[in-house]
PDB file of C-alpha atoms and ligand atoms in Angstrom:
ATOM      1  CA  MET A  23      -8.382 -23.414  14.637  1.00  0.00           C
ATOM      2  CA  SER A  24      -5.602 -20.886  15.127  1.00  0.00           C
ATOM      3  CA  VAL A  25      -6.439 -17.299  15.764  1.00  0.00           C
ATOM      4  CA  PRO A  26      -5.899 -15.322  12.485  1.00  0.00           C
ATOM      5  CA  GLN A  27      -3.422 -12.497  12.808  1.00  0.00           C
ATOM      6  CA  ILE A  28      -5.056 -10.379  10.077  1.00  0.00           C
ATOM      7  CA  SER A  29      -8.818  -9.520   9.812  1.00  0.00           C
ATOM      8  CA  VAL A  30      -9.979  -7.881   6.594  1.00  0.00           C
ATOM      9  CA  ILE A  31     -13.242  -6.068   6.952  1.00  0.00           C
ATOM     10  CA  VAL A  32     -15.360  -5.214   3.883  1.00  0.00           C
ATOM     11  CA  PRO A  33     -18.465  -3.057   4.261  1.00  0.00           C
ATOM     12  CA  MET A  34     -20.891  -3.817   1.511  1.00  0.00           C
ATOM     13  CA  TYR A  35     -24.057  -2.061   0.258  1.00  0.00           C
ATOM     14  CA  ASN A  36     -25.408  -3.620  -2.852  1.00  0.00           C
ATOM     15  CA  GLU A  37     -22.049  -5.027  -4.126  1.00  0.00           C
ATOM     16  CA  SER A  38     -23.236  -8.332  -5.673  1.00  0.00           C
ATOM     17  CA  ASP A  39     -21.590  -7.531  -8.973  1.00  0.00           C
ATOM     18  CA  ASN A  40     -18.259  -6.986  -7.320  1.00  0.00           C
ATOM     19  CA  LEU A  41     -18.279  -9.720  -4.709  1.00  0.00           C
ATOM     20  CA  PRO A  42     -17.158 -12.689  -6.858  1.00  0.00           C
ATOM     21  CA  GLU A  43     -13.969 -11.001  -8.116  1.00  0.00           C
ATOM     22  CA  LEU A  44     -13.289  -9.339  -4.828  1.00  0.00           C
ATOM     23  CA  HIS A  45     -13.586 -12.597  -3.087  1.00  0.00           C
ATOM     24  CA  GLU A  46     -11.351 -14.458  -5.421  1.00  0.00           C
ATOM     25  CA  ARG A  47      -8.639 -11.892  -5.310  1.00  0.00           C
ATOM     26  CA  LEU A  48      -8.781 -11.235  -1.517  1.00  0.00           C
ATOM     27  CA  THR A  49      -8.644 -14.998  -0.617  1.00  0.00           C
ATOM     28  CA  LYS A  50      -5.649 -15.373  -2.964  1.00  0.00           C
ATOM     29  CA  VAL A  51      -3.781 -12.457  -1.393  1.00  0.00           C
ATOM     30  CA  LEU A  52      -4.629 -13.664   2.228  1.00  0.00           C
ATOM     31  CA  ALA A  53      -3.717 -17.406   1.445  1.00  0.00           C
ATOM     32  CA  GLY A  54      -0.437 -16.204   0.032  1.00  0.00           C
ATOM     33  CA  MET A  55       0.644 -14.405   3.332  1.00  0.00           C
ATOM     34  CA  GLU A  56       2.423 -16.486   5.964  1.00  0.00           C
ATOM     35  CA  THR A  57       0.216 -14.961   8.695  1.00  0.00           C
ATOM     36  CA  GLY A  58      -3.243 -16.433   9.063  1.00  0.00           C
ATOM     37  CA  GLY A  59      -6.018 -14.332   7.935  1.00  0.00           C
ATOM     38  CA  GLU A  60      -9.709 -13.993   7.949  1.00  0.00           C
ATOM     39  CA  ILE A  61     -12.156 -11.920   5.811  1.00  0.00           C
ATOM     40  CA  ILE A  62     -15.260 -10.380   7.431  1.00  0.00           C
ATOM     41  CA  TYR A  63     -17.864  -9.208   5.015  1.00  0.00           C
ATOM     42  CA  VAL A  64     -20.480  -6.808   6.508  1.00  0.00           C
ATOM     43  CA  ASP A  65     -23.638  -6.606   4.532  1.00  0.00           C
ATOM     44  CA  ASP A  66     -25.077  -3.224   5.201  1.00  0.00           C
ATOM     45  CA  GLY A  67     -28.737  -4.076   4.488  1.00  0.00           C
ATOM     46  CA  SER A  68     -28.194  -4.771   0.849  1.00  0.00           C
ATOM     47  CA  THR A  69     -31.192  -5.346  -1.381  1.00  0.00           C
ATOM     48  CA  ASP A  70     -29.562  -6.611  -4.594  1.00  0.00           C
ATOM     49  CA  GLY A  71     -28.806 -10.266  -3.566  1.00  0.00           C
ATOM     50  CA  THR A  72     -25.460  -9.558  -1.897  1.00  0.00           C
ATOM     51  CA  SER A  73     -26.914 -11.161   1.340  1.00  0.00           C
ATOM     52  CA  GLU A  74     -27.870 -14.374  -0.398  1.00  0.00           C
ATOM     53  CA  GLN A  75     -24.605 -14.513  -2.296  1.00  0.00           C
ATOM     54  CA  LEU A  76     -22.784 -14.225   1.071  1.00  0.00           C
ATOM     55  CA  GLU A  77     -24.790 -17.059   2.538  1.00  0.00           C
ATOM     56  CA  LEU A  78     -23.816 -19.288  -0.322  1.00  0.00           C
ATOM     57  CA  LEU A  79     -20.251 -18.308  -0.069  1.00  0.00           C
ATOM     58  CA  LEU A  80     -20.147 -19.266   3.520  1.00  0.00           C
ATOM     59  CA  GLN A  81     -21.434 -22.755   2.802  1.00  0.00           C
ATOM     60  CA  GLN A  82     -18.472 -23.490   0.366  1.00  0.00           C
ATOM     61  CA  PRO A  83     -15.043 -24.654   1.456  1.00  0.00           C
ATOM     62  CA  GLN A  84     -12.605 -21.689   1.455  1.00  0.00           C
ATOM     63  CA  PRO A  85      -8.835 -21.403   1.485  1.00  0.00           C
ATOM     64  CA  VAL A  86      -9.029 -18.787   4.372  1.00  0.00           C
ATOM     65  CA  CYS A  87     -11.540 -18.113   7.200  1.00  0.00           C
ATOM     66  CA  VAL A  88     -14.588 -16.189   5.886  1.00  0.00           C
ATOM     67  CA  ARG A  89     -17.118 -14.802   8.160  1.00  0.00           C
ATOM     68  CA  ALA A  90     -20.084 -12.408   7.727  1.00  0.00           C
ATOM     69  CA  VAL A  91     -22.316  -9.919   9.551  1.00  0.00           C
ATOM     70  CA  TRP A  92     -25.698  -8.943   8.191  1.00  0.00           C
ATOM     71  CA  LEU A  93     -27.080  -5.688   9.389  1.00  0.00           C
ATOM     72  CA  PRO A  94     -30.809  -5.773   9.306  1.00  0.00           C
ATOM     73  CA  ARG A  95     -31.049  -2.479   7.473  1.00  0.00           C
ATOM     74  CA  ARG A  96     -28.792  -0.031   5.775  1.00  0.00           C
ATOM     75  CA  ARG A  97     -26.938   1.789   8.580  1.00  0.00           C
ATOM     76  CA  GLY A  98     -24.108   3.208   6.660  1.00  0.00           C
ATOM     77  CA  LYS A  99     -20.501   2.564   6.176  1.00  0.00           C
ATOM     78  CA  THR A 100     -19.204   3.652   9.725  1.00  0.00           C
ATOM     79  CA  ALA A 101     -21.744   1.253  11.465  1.00  0.00           C
ATOM     80  CA  ALA A 102     -20.833  -1.545   8.934  1.00  0.00           C
ATOM     81  CA  LEU A 103     -17.065  -1.106   9.919  1.00  0.00           C
ATOM     82  CA  SER A 104     -17.782  -0.938  13.456  1.00  0.00           C
ATOM     83  CA  ALA A 105     -19.731  -4.242  13.274  1.00  0.00           C
ATOM     84  CA  GLY A 106     -16.749  -5.668  11.535  1.00  0.00           C
ATOM     85  CA  PHE A 107     -14.289  -4.416  14.208  1.00  0.00           C
ATOM     86  CA  ALA A 108     -16.532  -5.720  16.954  1.00  0.00           C
ATOM     87  CA  ILE A 109     -16.013  -9.480  15.785  1.00  0.00           C
ATOM     88  CA  ALA A 110     -12.606  -9.187  14.276  1.00  0.00           C
ATOM     89  CA  ARG A 111     -10.052 -11.524  15.935  1.00  0.00           C
ATOM     90  CA  GLY A 112      -6.862 -10.404  14.331  1.00  0.00           C
ATOM     91  CA  SER A 113      -4.100  -8.364  15.918  1.00  0.00           C
ATOM     92  CA  ILE A 114      -4.113  -6.278  12.694  1.00  0.00           C
ATOM     93  CA  LEU A 115      -7.346  -5.079  11.136  1.00  0.00           C
ATOM     94  CA  VAL A 116      -7.555  -4.044   7.433  1.00  0.00           C
ATOM     95  CA  THR A 117     -10.503  -2.260   5.889  1.00  0.00           C
ATOM     96  CA  THR A 118     -11.228  -2.020   2.238  1.00  0.00           C
ATOM     97  CA  ASP A 119     -14.108  -1.184  -0.012  1.00  0.00           C
ATOM     98  CA  ALA A 120     -15.878  -3.792  -2.049  1.00  0.00           C
ATOM     99  CA  ASP A 121     -15.550  -1.919  -5.293  1.00  0.00           C
ATOM    100  CA  LEU A 122     -11.982  -2.890  -6.037  1.00  0.00           C
ATOM    101  CA  GLN A 123     -10.963   0.604  -6.663  1.00  0.00           C
ATOM    102  CA  GLU A 124      -7.856  -0.130  -4.644  1.00  0.00           C
ATOM    103  CA  PRO A 125      -6.310  -3.553  -5.668  1.00  0.00           C
ATOM    104  CA  PRO A 126      -6.547  -6.069  -2.896  1.00  0.00           C
ATOM    105  CA  GLU A 127      -2.930  -7.054  -3.920  1.00  0.00           C
ATOM    106  CA  VAL A 128      -1.635  -4.015  -1.907  1.00  0.00           C
ATOM    107  CA  LEU A 129      -2.629  -5.517   1.371  1.00  0.00           C
ATOM    108  CA  PRO A 130       0.732  -7.068   2.413  1.00  0.00           C
ATOM    109  CA  MET A 131       2.547  -3.775   1.689  1.00  0.00           C
ATOM    110  CA  LEU A 132      -0.016  -2.039   3.868  1.00  0.00           C
ATOM    111  CA  VAL A 133       0.419  -4.248   6.965  1.00  0.00           C
ATOM    112  CA  ALA A 134       4.203  -4.393   6.797  1.00  0.00           C
ATOM    113  CA  PRO A 135       4.697  -1.171   8.656  1.00  0.00           C
ATOM    114  CA  LEU A 136       2.391  -2.444  11.454  1.00  0.00           C
ATOM    115  CA  ARG A 137       4.242  -5.708  11.754  1.00  0.00           C
ATOM    116  CA  SER A 138       7.560  -4.066  12.073  1.00  0.00           C
ATOM    117  CA  TRP A 139       6.107  -1.514  14.715  1.00  0.00           C
ATOM    118  CA  GLU A 140       6.939   1.465  12.527  1.00  0.00           C
ATOM    119  CA  ALA A 141       3.298   2.652  12.650  1.00  0.00           C
ATOM    120  CA  HIS A 142       0.037   2.030  14.404  1.00  0.00           C
ATOM    121  CA  MET A 143      -2.113   2.811  11.448  1.00  0.00           C
ATOM    122  CA  VAL A 144      -1.375   2.850   7.627  1.00  0.00           C
ATOM    123  CA  VAL A 145      -3.781   4.770   5.221  1.00  0.00           C
ATOM    124  CA  ALA A 146      -3.618   3.997   1.438  1.00  0.00           C
ATOM    125  CA  TRP A 147      -3.002   7.069  -0.580  1.00  0.00           C
ATOM    126  CA  ARG A 148      -4.645   6.706  -4.021  1.00  0.00           C
ATOM    127  CA  GLN A 149      -2.258   7.744  -6.856  1.00  0.00           C
ATOM    128  CA  GLN A 150      -3.782   9.171 -10.071  1.00  0.00           C
ATOM    129  CA  ARG A 151      -7.304   8.959  -8.778  1.00  0.00           C
ATOM    130  CA  GLN A 152      -9.901   7.642 -11.135  1.00  0.00           C
ATOM    131  CA  ASP A 153     -12.869   9.574  -9.805  1.00  0.00           C
ATOM    132  CA  THR A 154     -14.668  12.577 -11.233  1.00  0.00           C
ATOM    133  CA  ALA A 155     -12.797  15.913 -11.181  1.00  0.00           C
ATOM    134  CA  PHE A 156     -15.228  17.388  -8.657  1.00  0.00           C
ATOM    135  CA  ARG A 157     -14.660  14.462  -6.233  1.00  0.00           C
ATOM    136  CA  VAL A 158     -10.900  14.720  -6.612  1.00  0.00           C
ATOM    137  CA  PHE A 159     -11.089  18.399  -5.964  1.00  0.00           C
ATOM    138  CA  ALA A 160     -13.368  17.983  -2.907  1.00  0.00           C
ATOM    139  CA  SER A 161     -10.981  15.467  -1.569  1.00  0.00           C
ATOM    140  CA  GLN A 162      -8.028  17.777  -1.926  1.00  0.00           C
ATOM    141  CA  VAL A 163      -9.859  20.545  -0.078  1.00  0.00           C
ATOM    142  CA  PHE A 164     -10.975  18.155   2.760  1.00  0.00           C
ATOM    143  CA  ASN A 165      -7.403  16.757   3.178  1.00  0.00           C
ATOM    144  CA  ALA A 166      -5.912  20.231   3.018  1.00  0.00           C
ATOM    145  CA  VAL A 167      -8.244  21.442   5.786  1.00  0.00           C
ATOM    146  CA  LEU A 168      -7.353  18.409   7.870  1.00  0.00           C
ATOM    147  CA  ARG A 169      -3.671  18.958   7.427  1.00  0.00           C
ATOM    148  CA  TRP A 170      -4.071  22.521   8.598  1.00  0.00           C
ATOM    149  CA  LEU A 171      -6.106  21.496  11.510  1.00  0.00           C
ATOM    150  CA  SER A 172      -4.179  18.438  12.750  1.00  0.00           C
ATOM    151  CA  ASP A 173      -0.649  19.119  11.531  1.00  0.00           C
ATOM    152  CA  GLN A 174      -0.558  15.598  10.191  1.00  0.00           C
ATOM    153  CA  PRO A 175       1.078  15.318   6.712  1.00  0.00           C
ATOM    154  CA  LEU A 176      -1.743  13.088   5.390  1.00  0.00           C
ATOM    155  CA  HIS A 177      -3.084  13.330   1.865  1.00  0.00           C
ATOM    156  CA  ASP A 178      -5.981  10.774   1.573  1.00  0.00           C
ATOM    157  CA  VAL A 179      -7.593  10.390   4.947  1.00  0.00           C
ATOM    158  CA  ASN A 180     -10.913   9.080   3.570  1.00  0.00           C
ATOM    159  CA  CYS A 181      -9.424   6.257   1.332  1.00  0.00           C
ATOM    160  CA  GLY A 182     -11.362   3.147   2.273  1.00  0.00           C
ATOM    161  CA  THR A 183      -8.255   1.065   2.317  1.00  0.00           C
ATOM    162  CA  LYS A 184      -6.490   1.121   5.759  1.00  0.00           C
ATOM    163  CA  ALA A 185      -4.649  -1.141   8.150  1.00  0.00           C
ATOM    164  CA  LEU A 186      -4.549  -0.597  11.841  1.00  0.00           C
ATOM    165  CA  LEU A 187      -3.652  -2.357  15.124  1.00  0.00           C
ATOM    166  CA  ARG A 188      -6.481  -3.873  16.958  1.00  0.00           C
ATOM    167  CA  GLU A 189      -5.755  -1.594  19.925  1.00  0.00           C
ATOM    168  CA  VAL A 190      -6.247   1.431  17.746  1.00  0.00           C
ATOM    169  CA  ALA A 191      -9.609   0.070  16.393  1.00  0.00           C
ATOM    170  CA  GLU A 192     -10.790  -0.521  19.991  1.00  0.00           C
ATOM    171  CA  ARG A 193      -9.970   3.073  21.086  1.00  0.00           C
ATOM    172  CA  LEU A 194     -11.595   4.425  17.901  1.00  0.00           C
ATOM    173  CA  MET A 195     -14.999   2.628  18.700  1.00  0.00           C
ATOM    174  CA  GLY A 196     -16.374   5.480  20.644  1.00  0.00           C
ATOM    175  CA  TRP A 197     -16.149   7.572  17.498  1.00  0.00           C
ATOM    176  CA  MET A 198     -17.709   5.090  15.205  1.00  0.00           C
ATOM    177  CA  ARG A 199     -21.189   6.618  14.610  1.00  0.00           C
ATOM    178  CA  SER A 200     -22.618   8.909  11.997  1.00  0.00           C
ATOM    179  CA  ASP A 201     -20.218   9.007   8.975  1.00  0.00           C
ATOM    180  CA  MET A 202     -17.140   9.276  11.116  1.00  0.00           C
ATOM    181  CA  HIS A 203     -15.199   6.646   9.082  1.00  0.00           C
ATOM    182  CA  ARG A 204     -13.906   9.675   7.036  1.00  0.00           C
ATOM    183  CA  TYR A 205     -12.023  11.051  10.018  1.00  0.00           C
ATOM    184  CA  LEU A 206     -10.574   7.938  11.745  1.00  0.00           C
ATOM    185  CA  PRO A 207      -6.954   8.468  10.778  1.00  0.00           C
ATOM    186  CA  VAL A 208      -6.749  12.040  12.135  1.00  0.00           C
ATOM    187  CA  ILE A 209      -8.592  11.080  15.362  1.00  0.00           C
ATOM    188  CA  ALA A 210      -6.194   8.079  15.897  1.00  0.00           C
ATOM    189  CA  ALA A 211      -3.287  10.548  15.310  1.00  0.00           C
ATOM    190  CA  ARG A 212      -4.846  12.925  17.972  1.00  0.00           C
ATOM    191  CA  MET A 213      -4.956  10.062  20.269  1.00  0.00           C
ATOM    192  CA  GLY A 214      -1.255   9.772  19.934  1.00  0.00           C
ATOM    193  CA  TYR A 215      -0.963   6.831  17.497  1.00  0.00           C
ATOM    194  CA  ARG A 216       1.562   6.998  14.660  1.00  0.00           C
ATOM    195  CA  VAL A 217      -0.418   7.235  11.344  1.00  0.00           C
ATOM    196  CA  VAL A 218       1.553   6.838   7.987  1.00  0.00           C
ATOM    197  CA  GLU A 219       0.400   6.600   4.473  1.00  0.00           C
ATOM    198  CA  ALA A 220       1.369   4.206   1.678  1.00  0.00           C
ATOM    199  CA  PRO A 221       0.804   5.066  -2.035  1.00  0.00           C
ATOM    200  CA  VAL A 222      -1.426   2.667  -3.951  1.00  0.00           C
ATOM    201  CA  PRO A 223      -2.591   2.550  -7.486  1.00  0.00           C
ATOM    202  CA  HIS A 224      -6.213   3.421  -8.152  1.00  0.00           C
ATOM    203  CA  VAL A 225      -8.714   2.176 -10.700  1.00  0.00           C
ATOM    204  CA  ALA A 226     -12.157   3.383 -11.664  1.00  0.00           C
ATOM    205  CA  ARG A 227     -15.252   1.623 -10.140  1.00  0.00           C
ATOM    206  CA  ARG A 228     -15.948  -0.884 -12.804  1.00  0.00           C
ATOM    207  CA  ARG A 229     -19.279  -2.287 -11.493  1.00  0.00           C
ATOM    208  CA  GLY A 230     -22.178  -0.350  -9.830  1.00  0.00           C
ATOM    209  CA  ARG A 231     -22.204   3.266  -8.809  1.00  0.00           C
ATOM    210  CA  SER A 232     -20.776   4.987  -5.807  1.00  0.00           C
ATOM    211  CA  ARG A 233     -23.149   4.359  -2.791  1.00  0.00           C
ATOM    212  CA  PHE A 234     -22.871   7.786  -1.457  1.00  0.00           C
ATOM    213  CA  GLY A 235     -24.759  10.726  -3.032  1.00  0.00           C
ATOM    214  CA  VAL A 236     -24.215  14.422  -2.585  1.00  0.00           C
ATOM    215  CA  SER A 237     -25.495  14.154   1.049  1.00  0.00           C
ATOM    216  CA  ARG A 238     -21.943  12.865   1.801  1.00  0.00           C
ATOM    217  CA  TYR A 239     -20.695  16.504   1.842  1.00  0.00           C
ATOM    218  CA  LEU A 240     -23.397  17.539   4.265  1.00  0.00           C
ATOM    219  CA  ARG A 241     -22.542  14.602   6.595  1.00  0.00           C
ATOM    220  CA  ALA A 242     -18.849  15.251   6.226  1.00  0.00           C
ATOM    221  CA  ALA A 243     -19.491  18.981   7.296  1.00  0.00           C
ATOM    222  CA  VAL A 244     -21.600  17.934  10.409  1.00  0.00           C
ATOM    223  CA  ASP A 245     -19.115  15.376  11.493  1.00  0.00           C
ATOM    224  CA  PHE A 246     -16.286  17.947  11.074  1.00  0.00           C
ATOM    225  CA  LEU A 247     -17.697  20.015  14.037  1.00  0.00           C
ATOM    226  CA  PRO A 248     -16.833  17.541  16.921  1.00  0.00           C
ATOM    227  CA  VAL A 249     -13.604  16.540  15.080  1.00  0.00           C
ATOM    228  CA  SER A 250     -12.397  20.083  14.689  1.00  0.00           C
ATOM    229  CA  LEU A 251     -12.476  20.800  18.366  1.00  0.00           C
ATOM    230  CA  LEU A 252      -9.898  18.123  19.154  1.00  0.00           C
ATOM    231  CA  TRP A 253      -7.210  20.599  18.071  1.00  0.00           C
ATOM    232  CA  TRP A 254      -6.370  24.171  19.307  1.00  0.00           C
ATOM    233  CA  ARG A 255      -6.832  25.681  15.894  1.00  0.00           C
ATOM    234  CA  GLY A 256     -10.463  24.315  15.795  1.00  0.00           C
ATOM    235  CA  ARG A 257     -11.008  25.590  19.426  1.00  0.00           C
ATOM    236  CA  PHE A 258      -9.639  28.939  18.449  1.00  0.00           C
ATOM    237  CA  ALA A 259     -12.016  29.134  15.411  1.00  0.00           C
ATOM    238  CA  TRP A 260     -14.943  28.272  17.846  1.00  0.00           C
ATOM    239  CA  LEU A 261     -13.830  30.952  20.208  1.00  0.00           C
ATOM    240  CA  ALA A 262     -13.489  33.604  17.432  1.00  0.00           C
ATOM    241  CA  LEU A 263     -16.948  32.678  16.151  1.00  0.00           C
ATOM    242  CA  THR A 264     -18.430  33.051  19.633  1.00  0.00           C
ATOM    243  CA  ALA A 265     -16.751  36.270  20.278  1.00  0.00           C
ATOM    244  CA  ALA A 266     -17.654  37.772  16.970  1.00  0.00           C
ATOM    245  CA  SER A 267     -21.278  36.701  17.302  1.00  0.00           C
ATOM    246  CA  THR A 268     -21.482  38.154  20.848  1.00  0.00           C
ATOM    247  CA  ILE A 269     -20.299  41.459  19.537  1.00  0.00           C
ATOM    248  CA  LEU A 270     -22.821  41.271  16.764  1.00  0.00           C
ATOM    249  CA  VAL A 271     -25.615  40.581  19.193  1.00  0.00           C
ATOM    250  CA  GLY A 272     -24.503  43.540  21.163  1.00  0.00           C
ATOM    251  CA  LEU A 273     -24.854  45.586  17.997  1.00  0.00           C
ATOM    252  CA  ARG A 274     -28.452  44.201  17.587  1.00  0.00           C
ATOM    253  CA  SER A 275     -27.471  42.274  14.392  1.00  0.00           C
ATOM    254  CA  PRO A 276     -29.572  39.127  13.799  1.00  0.00           C
ATOM    255  CA  LEU A 277     -26.415  37.562  12.269  1.00  0.00           C
ATOM    256  CA  GLY A 278     -25.017  37.394  15.910  1.00  0.00           C
ATOM    257  CA  TRP A 279     -27.796  34.994  16.921  1.00  0.00           C
ATOM    258  CA  VAL A 280     -27.080  32.807  13.923  1.00  0.00           C
ATOM    259  CA  GLY A 281     -23.467  32.749  14.819  1.00  0.00           C
ATOM    260  CA  LEU A 282     -24.177  31.956  18.503  1.00  0.00           C
ATOM    261  CA  GLY A 283     -26.570  29.116  17.443  1.00  0.00           C
ATOM    262  CA  LEU A 284     -23.926  27.567  15.214  1.00  0.00           C
ATOM    263  CA  ALA A 285     -21.352  27.884  18.029  1.00  0.00           C
ATOM    264  CA  ALA A 286     -23.861  26.116  20.329  1.00  0.00           C
ATOM    265  CA  VAL A 287     -24.474  23.249  17.796  1.00  0.00           C
ATOM    266  CA  TRP A 288     -20.751  23.040  17.275  1.00  0.00           C
ATOM    267  CA  LEU A 289     -19.980  22.665  20.983  1.00  0.00           C
ATOM    268  CA  GLY A 290     -22.938  20.377  21.520  1.00  0.00           C
ATOM    269  CA  THR A 291     -21.836  17.749  18.871  1.00  0.00           C
ATOM    270  CA  ALA A 292     -18.332  17.842  20.240  1.00  0.00           C
ATOM    271  CA  LEU A 293     -19.536  17.102  23.792  1.00  0.00           C
ATOM    272  CA  ALA A 294     -21.836  14.266  22.578  1.00  0.00           C
ATOM    273  CA  PHE A 295     -18.842  12.616  20.901  1.00  0.00           C
ATOM    274  CA  TRP A 296     -16.273  13.317  23.593  1.00  0.00           C
ATOM    275  CA  SER A 297     -18.677  11.638  26.233  1.00  0.00           C
ATOM    276  CA  ARG A 298     -18.435   8.476  24.251  1.00  0.00           C
ATOM    277  CA  THR A 299     -14.695   8.554  23.764  1.00  0.00           C
ATOM    278  CA  ARG A 300     -13.516   7.590  27.162  1.00  0.00           C
TER     279      ARG A 300
HETATM  280  N1  UDP B 521     -20.944   1.119   1.775  1.00  0.00           N
HETATM  281  C1  UDP B 521     -21.714   0.608   2.815  1.00  0.00           C
HETATM  282  N2  UDP B 521     -22.812   1.268   3.257  1.00  0.00           N
HETATM  283  C2  UDP B 521     -23.277   2.468   2.773  1.00  0.00           C
HETATM  284  C3  UDP B 521     -22.446   3.079   1.722  1.00  0.00           C
HETATM  285  C4  UDP B 521     -21.282   2.434   1.175  1.00  0.00           C
HETATM  286  O1  UDP B 521     -21.380  -0.386   3.320  1.00  0.00           O
HETATM  287  O2  UDP B 521     -24.215   3.071   3.133  1.00  0.00           O
HETATM  288  C5  UDP B 521     -19.770   0.459   1.330  1.00  0.00           C
HETATM  289  C6  UDP B 521     -19.737   0.226  -0.140  1.00  0.00           C
HETATM  290  O3  UDP B 521     -20.415  -1.000  -0.519  1.00  0.00           O
HETATM  291  C7  UDP B 521     -18.333   0.077  -0.477  1.00  0.00           C
HETATM  292  C8  UDP B 521     -17.743   1.090   0.511  1.00  0.00           C
HETATM  293  O4  UDP B 521     -18.629   1.277   1.543  1.00  0.00           O
HETATM  294  O5  UDP B 521     -17.816  -1.221  -0.219  1.00  0.00           O
HETATM  295  C9  UDP B 521     -17.380   2.430  -0.099  1.00  0.00           C
HETATM  296  O6  UDP B 521     -18.499   2.865  -0.853  1.00  0.00           O
HETATM  297  P1  UDP B 521     -18.419   3.567  -2.248  1.00  0.00           P
HETATM  298  O7  UDP B 521     -17.480   2.787  -3.144  1.00  0.00           O
HETATM  299  O8  UDP B 521     -19.798   3.749  -2.801  1.00  0.00           O
HETATM  300  O9  UDP B 521     -17.854   4.986  -1.854  1.00  0.00           O
HETATM  301  P2  UDP B 521     -16.933   5.933  -2.718  1.00  0.00           P
HETATM  302  O10 UDP B 521     -15.747   5.095  -3.131  1.00  0.00           O
HETATM  303  O11 UDP B 521     -17.726   6.507  -3.678  1.00  0.00           O
HETATM  304  O12 UDP B 521     -16.494   6.915  -1.555  1.00  0.00           O
HETATM  305 MG1   MG B 522     -15.472   3.434  -4.122  1.00  0.00          MG
END
């Protein structure tokens, strides 16, 4: 069997309602491309029959290579993606969500800049987002903060649909814990890779609910700490907090100790991640 050039990785937590249509459309898209391709479904400890459905799918003849990883319990989207990266064989890796919010048909357009060496990573940019107003607002704030911090002109860093060279995925592996999938494009850009975005249509989730609750905002905030210190603006903010807190401690204000505590946690998380990066 020839080695596939494109590996599509799909993390799935309880997506049995979406899997049939997703699989049909993804295989069609991949089979229509002249490069060989494989699909890697990562079952993130689903409890709704996704795992069994995947087993059946693997027993049937398929027009493209289909592989699967089953995580023994739910470990989150970042861990699921990382398990997919670890076994992917393609020189180009594509990630996409199972809920079909970004049409799989955009895949060839997404990998084109990688094949022509114009970019190392391509992030889909959802146009006319079909999510709640609050989520769209939160995403706009998130992206604006990251643009300020990183100086990267990106608008939809957390879109689940992305394409990247295998080399970039390998370098990012050290960052793939907690919910860091949200930050991968800016981390890749900080590593020196050229990250571009490609506008894609967006549709509302037709089946099932979002798998992330409000805790996503807390996780995003905690993960932001180590990410922020990658840039001088983040380091400056850390220094300013430390200096202001030290002055407050000098003035015997309890707020100063709170600030110093936060600065210590901030630096601690950064050191924990950096030690895994190299
Ligand atoms: N997902 C996962 N593990 C989780 C949460 C989500 O594998 O703990 C998968 C999910 O099945 C989907 C993708 O990650 O394929 C994105 O999740 P979702 O659509 O719920 O996120 P949203 O679009 O609301 O950000
Ligand atoms: Mg979704």
